[in-house]
Amino acid sequence: FDVLGNIYCTYLAIGNNKSAVYVNKSANGGVSWLSTPMKVVESTTSNIKLDKPYIYVNKQNNRLYVTYSENTAAIKLSYYDENISAFSTPVLVSESIDTECSGSMAVSDGNNNVIVVYTVNPINGDSSFIKIAKSTNGGDTFVFHQMITEYEKIGYFANVANGKHFRVNSFPSIAIDNYSSNGINKIYVVWSENVDNGGTEKHAAVMISISSDLGESWSVKKKVFIEAAESEQFFPDISVSKNGTINILYDFLATKKTSSSVLTKLLTYVDGGNDFFKTDIGSFNVNSLDLATNFIGDYITICSNENTAVGVWTSGYSVSNSNPEIIYAAVIPIKKSIDRKSVV
């Protein structure tokens, strides 16, 4: 949403062996949309694959930003330019030395600073990286890059109980606090990585790092919430409301090797990240899914105000349903007084 109540949606389109990124707009709460969507970018040949577009609306000046990956070799950004009533020519966000880039998201401080987070997964390397790039001219160029952390990415979960496995990833999510008096322009990034949970082997945990200077420096990463040693936390997404309340939606397995249920959970904190309150949202049974494609949906998102969060997530492919994805959504009252547990 922008400050005028318009809704924007970005998505991929594929045709004639080419891919494109579009944005559509609704001015009446989603009842109707533009008959001709706005094109952000279109590949010139079938060899250029566009993927994973994400949209961000700077609510201070209503500028729309869209980031996406190109052949997983580069992250690019385009913004809607009101002077030409079209999206700008995309610019390179990632560095030329970055390989296997994906999972980009943008935020803005309301002025001309635009910060994009993304992953770098070198083909010939054991470690991956969470990086940010910053533009100080509204998204025209990105000349500042900073590594938040090196990490061990998560890849597939093998469920030996039913002989199936499915794909997961370590894509980051970013949010900026432009509102609260004690956290102006504080930036939060969350992701999932393999860590030592105290069990017999490494397991996926949601991690967080915070910047208080527009990405120039970042706090030491820490686990967001401590679950049982064998548990897996993945697909996190973060939202910050105007009063500084932070909400993180993520998926959960008690253990990747034996659990049949994937749970979706919400973590809320109201004191800058020291204590969280947990809400269980829903679940689905892995045994009921057709996992021949090894895909349950990479995508999960949350938005929130002071008292309510709205979460949306995918459950994967259903055996009995010809449609490829089952989408869940929940309107969630935010807990602020129970299930307290400190982070490490």
Short mmCIF file of C-alpha atoms in Angstrom, two decimals:
data_model
loop_
_atom_site.label_atom_id
_atom_site.label_comp_id
_atom_site.label_asym_id
_atom_site.label_seq_id
_atom_site.Cartn_x
_atom_site.Cartn_y
_atom_site.Cartn_z
CA PHE A 1 0.00 0.00 0.00
CA ASP A 2 1.03 3.60 -0.50
CA VAL A 3 -0.12 6.52 1.66
CA LEU A 4 -3.08 7.15 -0.64
CA GLY A 5 -4.43 3.64 -0.15
CA ASN A 6 -3.37 2.27 -3.53
CA ILE A 7 -2.33 -1.39 -3.62
CA TYR A 8 0.62 -2.57 -5.70
CA CYS A 9 1.52 -6.11 -6.70
CA THR A 10 4.64 -7.28 -8.50
CA TYR A 11 4.90 -10.59 -10.33
CA LEU A 12 6.68 -12.56 -13.05
CA ALA A 13 5.34 -13.25 -16.52
CA ILE A 14 6.70 -15.79 -19.00
CA GLY A 15 5.89 -16.01 -22.70
CA ASN A 16 7.65 -16.68 -26.01
CA ASN A 17 10.59 -18.07 -24.02
CA LYS A 18 11.15 -14.69 -22.41
CA SER A 19 10.50 -13.49 -18.87
CA ALA A 20 9.30 -10.15 -17.57
CA VAL A 21 8.53 -8.36 -14.30
CA TYR A 22 5.29 -6.41 -14.00
CA VAL A 23 3.55 -4.24 -11.40
CA ASN A 24 -0.20 -3.81 -11.20
CA LYS A 25 -2.19 -1.26 -9.20
CA SER A 26 -5.60 -1.11 -7.54
CA ALA A 27 -7.11 2.18 -6.39
CA ASN A 28 -10.20 0.65 -4.81
CA GLY A 29 -8.98 -1.86 -2.28
CA GLY A 30 -8.35 -4.66 -4.73
CA VAL A 31 -11.81 -4.69 -6.34
CA SER A 32 -10.33 -3.87 -9.76
CA TRP A 33 -6.87 -3.51 -11.24
CA LEU A 34 -5.28 -1.78 -14.21
CA SER A 35 -6.24 -3.51 -17.47
CA THR A 36 -2.68 -2.95 -18.68
CA PRO A 37 -0.07 -3.57 -15.96
CA MET A 38 3.12 -1.54 -15.71
CA LYS A 39 6.16 -3.30 -17.15
CA VAL A 40 9.29 -3.05 -15.04
CA VAL A 41 11.63 -5.02 -17.29
CA GLU A 42 11.53 -7.68 -19.99
CA SER A 43 14.32 -10.04 -20.97
CA THR A 44 15.68 -9.51 -24.45
CA THR A 45 16.50 -13.18 -25.10
CA SER A 46 15.46 -16.57 -23.76
CA ASN A 47 18.89 -16.87 -22.13
CA ILE A 48 18.08 -14.12 -19.64
CA LYS A 49 16.00 -15.46 -16.76
CA LEU A 50 14.36 -12.97 -14.39
CA ASP A 51 13.25 -14.21 -11.00
CA LYS A 52 12.04 -13.35 -7.51
CA PRO A 53 10.79 -9.75 -7.80
CA TYR A 54 9.96 -7.92 -4.57
CA ILE A 55 8.29 -4.53 -4.24
CA TYR A 56 8.72 -1.80 -1.64
CA VAL A 57 6.80 1.47 -1.33
CA ASN A 58 8.57 4.40 0.27
CA LYS A 59 5.64 5.87 2.18
CA GLN A 60 7.41 9.17 2.74
CA ASN A 61 7.40 10.04 -0.98
CA ASN A 62 5.32 7.17 -2.46
CA ARG A 63 8.15 5.96 -4.71
CA LEU A 64 7.89 2.29 -5.75
CA TYR A 65 11.02 0.14 -5.83
CA VAL A 66 11.25 -3.32 -7.41
CA THR A 67 14.28 -5.59 -7.05
CA TYR A 68 14.85 -8.89 -8.82
CA SER A 69 17.55 -11.36 -9.81
CA GLU A 70 18.85 -11.77 -13.35
CA ASN A 71 20.17 -15.26 -14.15
CA THR A 72 21.08 -15.51 -10.44
CA ALA A 73 24.21 -13.61 -11.47
CA ALA A 74 23.08 -10.10 -10.59
CA ILE A 75 20.58 -8.20 -8.45
CA LYS A 76 18.94 -5.22 -10.15
CA LEU A 77 16.55 -2.46 -9.12
CA SER A 78 14.04 -0.25 -10.91
CA TYR A 79 11.78 2.46 -9.49
CA TYR A 80 8.66 4.13 -10.80
CA ASP A 81 9.65 7.52 -12.21
CA GLU A 82 6.71 9.92 -12.16
CA ASN A 83 8.53 12.24 -14.56
CA ILE A 84 8.22 9.69 -17.35
CA SER A 85 5.22 7.74 -15.96
CA ALA A 86 7.17 4.51 -16.26
CA PHE A 87 9.71 2.41 -14.42
CA SER A 88 13.32 3.51 -14.66
CA THR A 89 16.00 1.62 -16.54
CA PRO A 90 17.17 -1.09 -14.11
CA VAL A 91 20.53 -0.54 -12.42
CA LEU A 92 22.98 -3.04 -10.97
CA VAL A 93 22.65 -3.47 -7.21
CA SER A 94 25.05 -6.33 -6.51
CA GLU A 95 28.80 -6.17 -7.06
CA SER A 96 30.48 -7.66 -10.11
CA ILE A 97 32.35 -10.09 -7.84
CA ASP A 98 29.06 -11.49 -6.48
CA THR A 99 27.95 -14.82 -7.95
CA GLU A 100 24.74 -16.77 -7.51
CA CYS A 101 22.79 -13.78 -6.16
CA SER A 102 19.16 -14.07 -5.13
CA GLY A 103 16.55 -13.22 -2.52
CA SER A 104 16.75 -9.43 -2.78
CA MET A 105 14.55 -6.97 -0.87
CA ALA A 106 14.68 -3.17 -0.63
CA VAL A 107 13.81 -0.56 2.00
CA SER A 108 14.22 3.21 2.13
CA ASP A 109 14.71 5.71 4.94
CA GLY A 110 12.17 8.07 3.38
CA ASN A 111 14.83 10.28 1.86
CA ASN A 112 17.26 9.27 -0.89
CA ASN A 113 18.84 6.30 0.87
CA VAL A 114 17.79 2.91 -0.51
CA ILE A 115 19.12 -0.29 1.08
CA VAL A 116 18.87 -3.69 -0.63
CA VAL A 117 19.66 -7.00 1.08
CA TYR A 118 20.50 -10.15 -0.87
CA THR A 119 22.33 -13.47 -0.66
CA VAL A 120 25.55 -14.48 -2.40
CA ASN A 121 26.17 -18.20 -2.82
CA PRO A 122 29.52 -18.84 -4.52
CA ILE A 123 29.44 -21.92 -6.74
CA ASN A 124 32.80 -23.14 -5.51
CA GLY A 125 32.58 -22.43 -1.81
CA ASP A 126 31.19 -23.83 1.41
CA SER A 127 30.16 -20.47 2.85
CA SER A 128 27.54 -18.01 1.68
CA PHE A 129 27.04 -14.34 2.48
CA ILE A 130 24.26 -11.93 3.44
CA LYS A 131 25.09 -8.57 1.89
CA ILE A 132 23.52 -5.15 1.55
CA ALA A 133 23.96 -2.48 -1.08
CA LYS A 134 23.08 1.17 -0.52
CA SER A 135 22.14 4.01 -2.84
CA THR A 136 22.28 7.61 -1.62
CA ASN A 137 20.59 9.05 -4.72
CA GLY A 138 17.19 7.41 -4.64
CA GLY A 139 18.15 4.20 -6.44
CA ASP A 140 20.02 5.62 -9.44
CA THR A 141 23.35 4.01 -8.45
CA PHE A 142 24.60 1.62 -5.77
CA VAL A 143 28.21 2.29 -4.81
CA PHE A 144 28.27 1.11 -1.18
CA HIS A 145 28.29 -2.61 -0.33
CA GLN A 146 28.61 -4.26 3.06
CA MET A 147 28.68 -7.89 4.14
CA ILE A 148 26.41 -8.48 7.11
CA THR A 149 27.62 -12.00 7.76
CA GLU A 150 29.09 -15.17 6.36
CA TYR A 151 26.85 -18.17 6.96
CA GLU A 152 26.16 -21.81 6.15
CA LYS A 153 23.09 -21.98 3.93
CA ILE A 154 20.29 -24.49 4.28
CA GLY A 155 19.34 -26.55 1.23
CA TYR A 156 17.00 -29.56 1.45
CA PHE A 157 15.15 -31.22 4.30
CA ALA A 158 15.05 -35.00 3.99
CA ASN A 159 12.12 -36.57 5.83
CA VAL A 160 13.05 -40.20 6.30
CA ALA A 161 9.72 -40.93 7.97
CA ASN A 162 7.90 -40.71 4.64
CA GLY A 163 10.78 -40.97 2.19
CA LYS A 164 10.36 -37.41 0.93
CA HIS A 165 12.39 -34.24 0.96
CA PHE A 166 11.72 -30.64 0.05
CA ARG A 167 13.64 -27.50 -0.77
CA VAL A 168 14.32 -24.67 1.66
CA ASN A 169 16.54 -21.60 1.40
CA SER A 170 18.26 -18.86 3.38
CA PHE A 171 16.76 -15.81 1.66
CA PRO A 172 16.86 -12.74 3.92
CA SER A 173 14.03 -10.39 4.84
CA ILE A 174 14.56 -6.71 5.68
CA ALA A 175 12.52 -4.07 7.51
CA ILE A 176 13.22 -0.48 8.55
CA ASP A 177 11.82 1.44 11.52
CA ASN A 178 11.03 4.91 10.18
CA TYR A 179 8.54 5.76 12.89
CA SER A 180 9.32 5.07 16.54
CA SER A 181 11.11 7.79 18.48
CA ASN A 182 13.83 5.46 19.79
CA GLY A 183 14.51 3.62 16.56
CA ILE A 184 14.51 6.05 13.65
CA ASN A 185 15.90 4.30 10.57
CA LYS A 186 16.97 1.22 12.49
CA ILE A 187 17.23 -1.64 9.96
CA TYR A 188 16.52 -5.29 10.77
CA VAL A 189 17.55 -8.28 8.63
CA VAL A 190 16.51 -11.86 9.34
CA TRP A 191 17.43 -15.10 7.57
CA SER A 192 17.82 -18.84 8.28
CA GLU A 193 21.14 -20.65 8.49
CA ASN A 194 22.62 -23.89 9.76
CA VAL A 195 23.92 -23.44 13.31
CA ASP A 196 24.98 -25.57 16.24
CA ASN A 197 21.83 -25.89 18.33
CA GLY A 198 23.40 -28.20 20.87
CA GLY A 199 22.15 -31.36 19.15
CA THR A 200 23.96 -34.10 17.28
CA GLU A 201 24.27 -32.03 14.09
CA LYS A 202 23.63 -28.53 12.78
CA HIS A 203 20.06 -27.33 12.31
CA ALA A 204 18.40 -24.31 10.71
CA ALA A 205 17.71 -21.33 12.97
CA VAL A 206 16.33 -17.85 12.27
CA MET A 207 19.03 -15.24 12.80
CA ILE A 208 18.90 -11.45 13.10
CA SER A 209 21.31 -8.56 12.64
CA ILE A 210 20.54 -4.87 13.24
CA SER A 211 21.99 -1.64 11.85
CA SER A 212 21.47 1.76 13.46
CA ASP A 213 23.42 3.76 10.86
CA LEU A 214 21.69 2.97 7.56
CA GLY A 215 23.70 -0.15 6.88
CA GLU A 216 27.18 1.20 7.53
CA SER A 217 27.69 -1.29 10.37
CA TRP A 218 25.79 -4.31 11.69
CA SER A 219 25.39 -6.01 15.04
CA VAL A 220 26.77 -9.48 15.63
CA LYS A 221 24.15 -11.95 14.42
CA LYS A 222 22.15 -13.86 17.02
CA LYS A 223 19.40 -16.43 17.13
CA VAL A 224 15.98 -14.87 17.16
CA PHE A 225 14.30 -17.56 19.24
CA ILE A 226 15.64 -20.74 20.83
CA GLU A 227 13.68 -23.90 20.03
CA ALA A 228 14.57 -27.53 20.79
CA ALA A 229 18.05 -28.59 19.68
CA GLU A 230 16.84 -30.72 16.76
CA SER A 231 14.31 -28.20 15.42
CA GLU A 232 14.40 -26.38 12.07
CA GLN A 233 13.33 -22.76 11.51
CA PHE A 234 13.12 -21.44 7.95
CA PHE A 235 11.50 -18.95 5.52
CA PRO A 236 11.47 -15.96 7.94
CA ASP A 237 9.86 -12.64 7.03
CA ILE A 238 9.91 -9.48 9.16
CA SER A 239 7.64 -6.46 9.59
CA VAL A 240 7.92 -3.37 11.83
CA SER A 241 4.83 -1.38 12.83
CA LYS A 242 4.68 2.35 13.62
CA ASN A 243 5.07 1.84 17.37
CA GLY A 244 8.27 -0.16 16.88
CA THR A 245 6.67 -3.57 17.39
CA ILE A 246 8.56 -6.17 15.35
CA ASN A 247 6.92 -9.31 13.97
CA ILE A 248 8.68 -12.28 12.38
CA LEU A 249 6.74 -15.02 10.59
CA TYR A 250 8.50 -18.33 9.87
CA ASP A 251 8.02 -22.05 9.28
CA PHE A 252 9.08 -24.72 11.74
CA LEU A 253 9.83 -28.45 11.91
CA ALA A 254 10.37 -30.21 15.23
CA THR A 255 12.93 -32.31 13.36
CA LYS A 256 13.58 -32.53 9.64
CA LYS A 257 14.08 -36.28 9.64
CA THR A 258 10.91 -37.43 11.38
CA SER A 259 8.38 -34.57 11.65
CA SER A 260 5.33 -34.74 9.40
CA SER A 261 3.90 -31.33 10.33
CA VAL A 262 5.28 -28.01 9.13
CA LEU A 263 4.15 -25.33 11.58
CA THR A 264 3.87 -21.60 10.87
CA LYS A 265 4.71 -19.35 13.81
CA LEU A 266 4.78 -15.65 14.66
CA LEU A 267 7.31 -14.01 16.96
CA THR A 268 6.61 -10.53 18.34
CA TYR A 269 8.84 -8.22 20.31
CA VAL A 270 8.15 -4.79 21.71
CA ASP A 271 11.40 -3.91 23.51
CA GLY A 272 13.97 -3.67 20.74
CA GLY A 273 14.57 -7.36 20.30
CA ASN A 274 15.43 -8.66 23.76
CA ASP A 275 12.24 -10.61 24.51
CA PHE A 276 9.81 -12.32 22.17
CA PHE A 277 6.23 -13.52 22.40
CA LYS A 278 5.32 -16.55 20.29
CA THR A 279 2.02 -17.29 18.52
CA ASP A 280 1.31 -20.57 16.71
CA ILE A 281 -0.59 -19.80 13.49
CA GLY A 282 -1.22 -23.02 11.57
CA SER A 283 0.24 -26.21 10.16
CA PHE A 284 0.09 -28.64 7.26
CA ASN A 285 1.00 -32.31 6.97
CA VAL A 286 3.97 -33.20 4.79
CA ASN A 287 2.48 -36.65 4.13
CA SER A 288 -0.50 -35.08 2.32
CA LEU A 289 1.70 -33.24 -0.17
CA ASP A 290 2.97 -34.35 -3.53
CA LEU A 291 6.63 -33.51 -3.10
CA ALA A 292 7.80 -34.97 -6.39
CA THR A 293 8.96 -31.46 -7.26
CA ASN A 294 10.69 -31.06 -3.88
CA PHE A 295 8.96 -27.72 -3.42
CA ILE A 296 6.61 -26.53 -0.67
CA GLY A 297 6.86 -22.83 -1.51
CA ASP A 298 9.73 -20.46 -0.78
CA TYR A 299 7.48 -17.56 -0.10
CA ILE A 300 6.10 -16.19 3.14
CA THR A 301 5.29 -12.62 4.09
CA ILE A 302 3.90 -10.51 6.90
CA CYS A 303 2.71 -6.93 7.39
CA SER A 304 1.56 -5.45 10.67
CA ASN A 305 0.28 -2.48 12.59
CA GLU A 306 0.38 -1.89 16.33
CA ASN A 307 -2.18 -4.56 17.26
CA THR A 308 -2.65 -6.87 14.28
CA ALA A 309 -0.47 -8.79 11.84
CA VAL A 310 -1.46 -10.34 8.52
CA GLY A 311 0.57 -13.34 7.42
CA VAL A 312 0.49 -15.17 4.07
CA TRP A 313 2.32 -18.37 3.25
CA THR A 314 2.33 -21.32 0.83
CA SER A 315 1.90 -24.96 1.77
CA GLY A 316 3.16 -26.74 -1.33
CA TYR A 317 1.61 -29.12 -3.82
CA SER A 318 -1.51 -31.06 -2.86
CA VAL A 319 -2.04 -34.65 -4.02
CA SER A 320 -5.77 -34.14 -4.48
CA ASN A 321 -5.66 -30.67 -6.03
CA SER A 322 -4.62 -29.90 -9.60
CA ASN A 323 -3.70 -26.35 -8.63
CA PRO A 324 0.03 -26.20 -7.86
CA GLU A 325 -0.04 -24.10 -4.70
CA ILE A 326 -2.25 -23.86 -1.64
CA ILE A 327 -2.13 -20.38 -0.12
CA TYR A 328 -2.93 -19.67 3.52
CA ALA A 329 -3.54 -16.30 5.17
CA ALA A 330 -4.24 -15.31 8.75
CA VAL A 331 -5.22 -12.11 10.56
CA ILE A 332 -3.37 -12.39 13.86
CA PRO A 333 -3.95 -10.41 17.08
CA ILE A 334 -0.48 -9.58 18.40
CA LYS A 335 0.44 -11.11 21.74
CA LYS A 336 2.37 -8.90 24.10
CA SER A 337 2.10 -10.55 27.48
CA ILE A 338 2.68 -14.33 27.33
CA ASP A 339 5.19 -16.93 26.17
CA ARG A 340 8.16 -14.76 27.08
CA LYS A 341 11.57 -16.17 26.17
CA SER A 342 14.90 -14.38 25.87
CA VAL A 343 17.13 -14.57 22.85
CA VAL A 344 20.77 -15.56 23.19
#
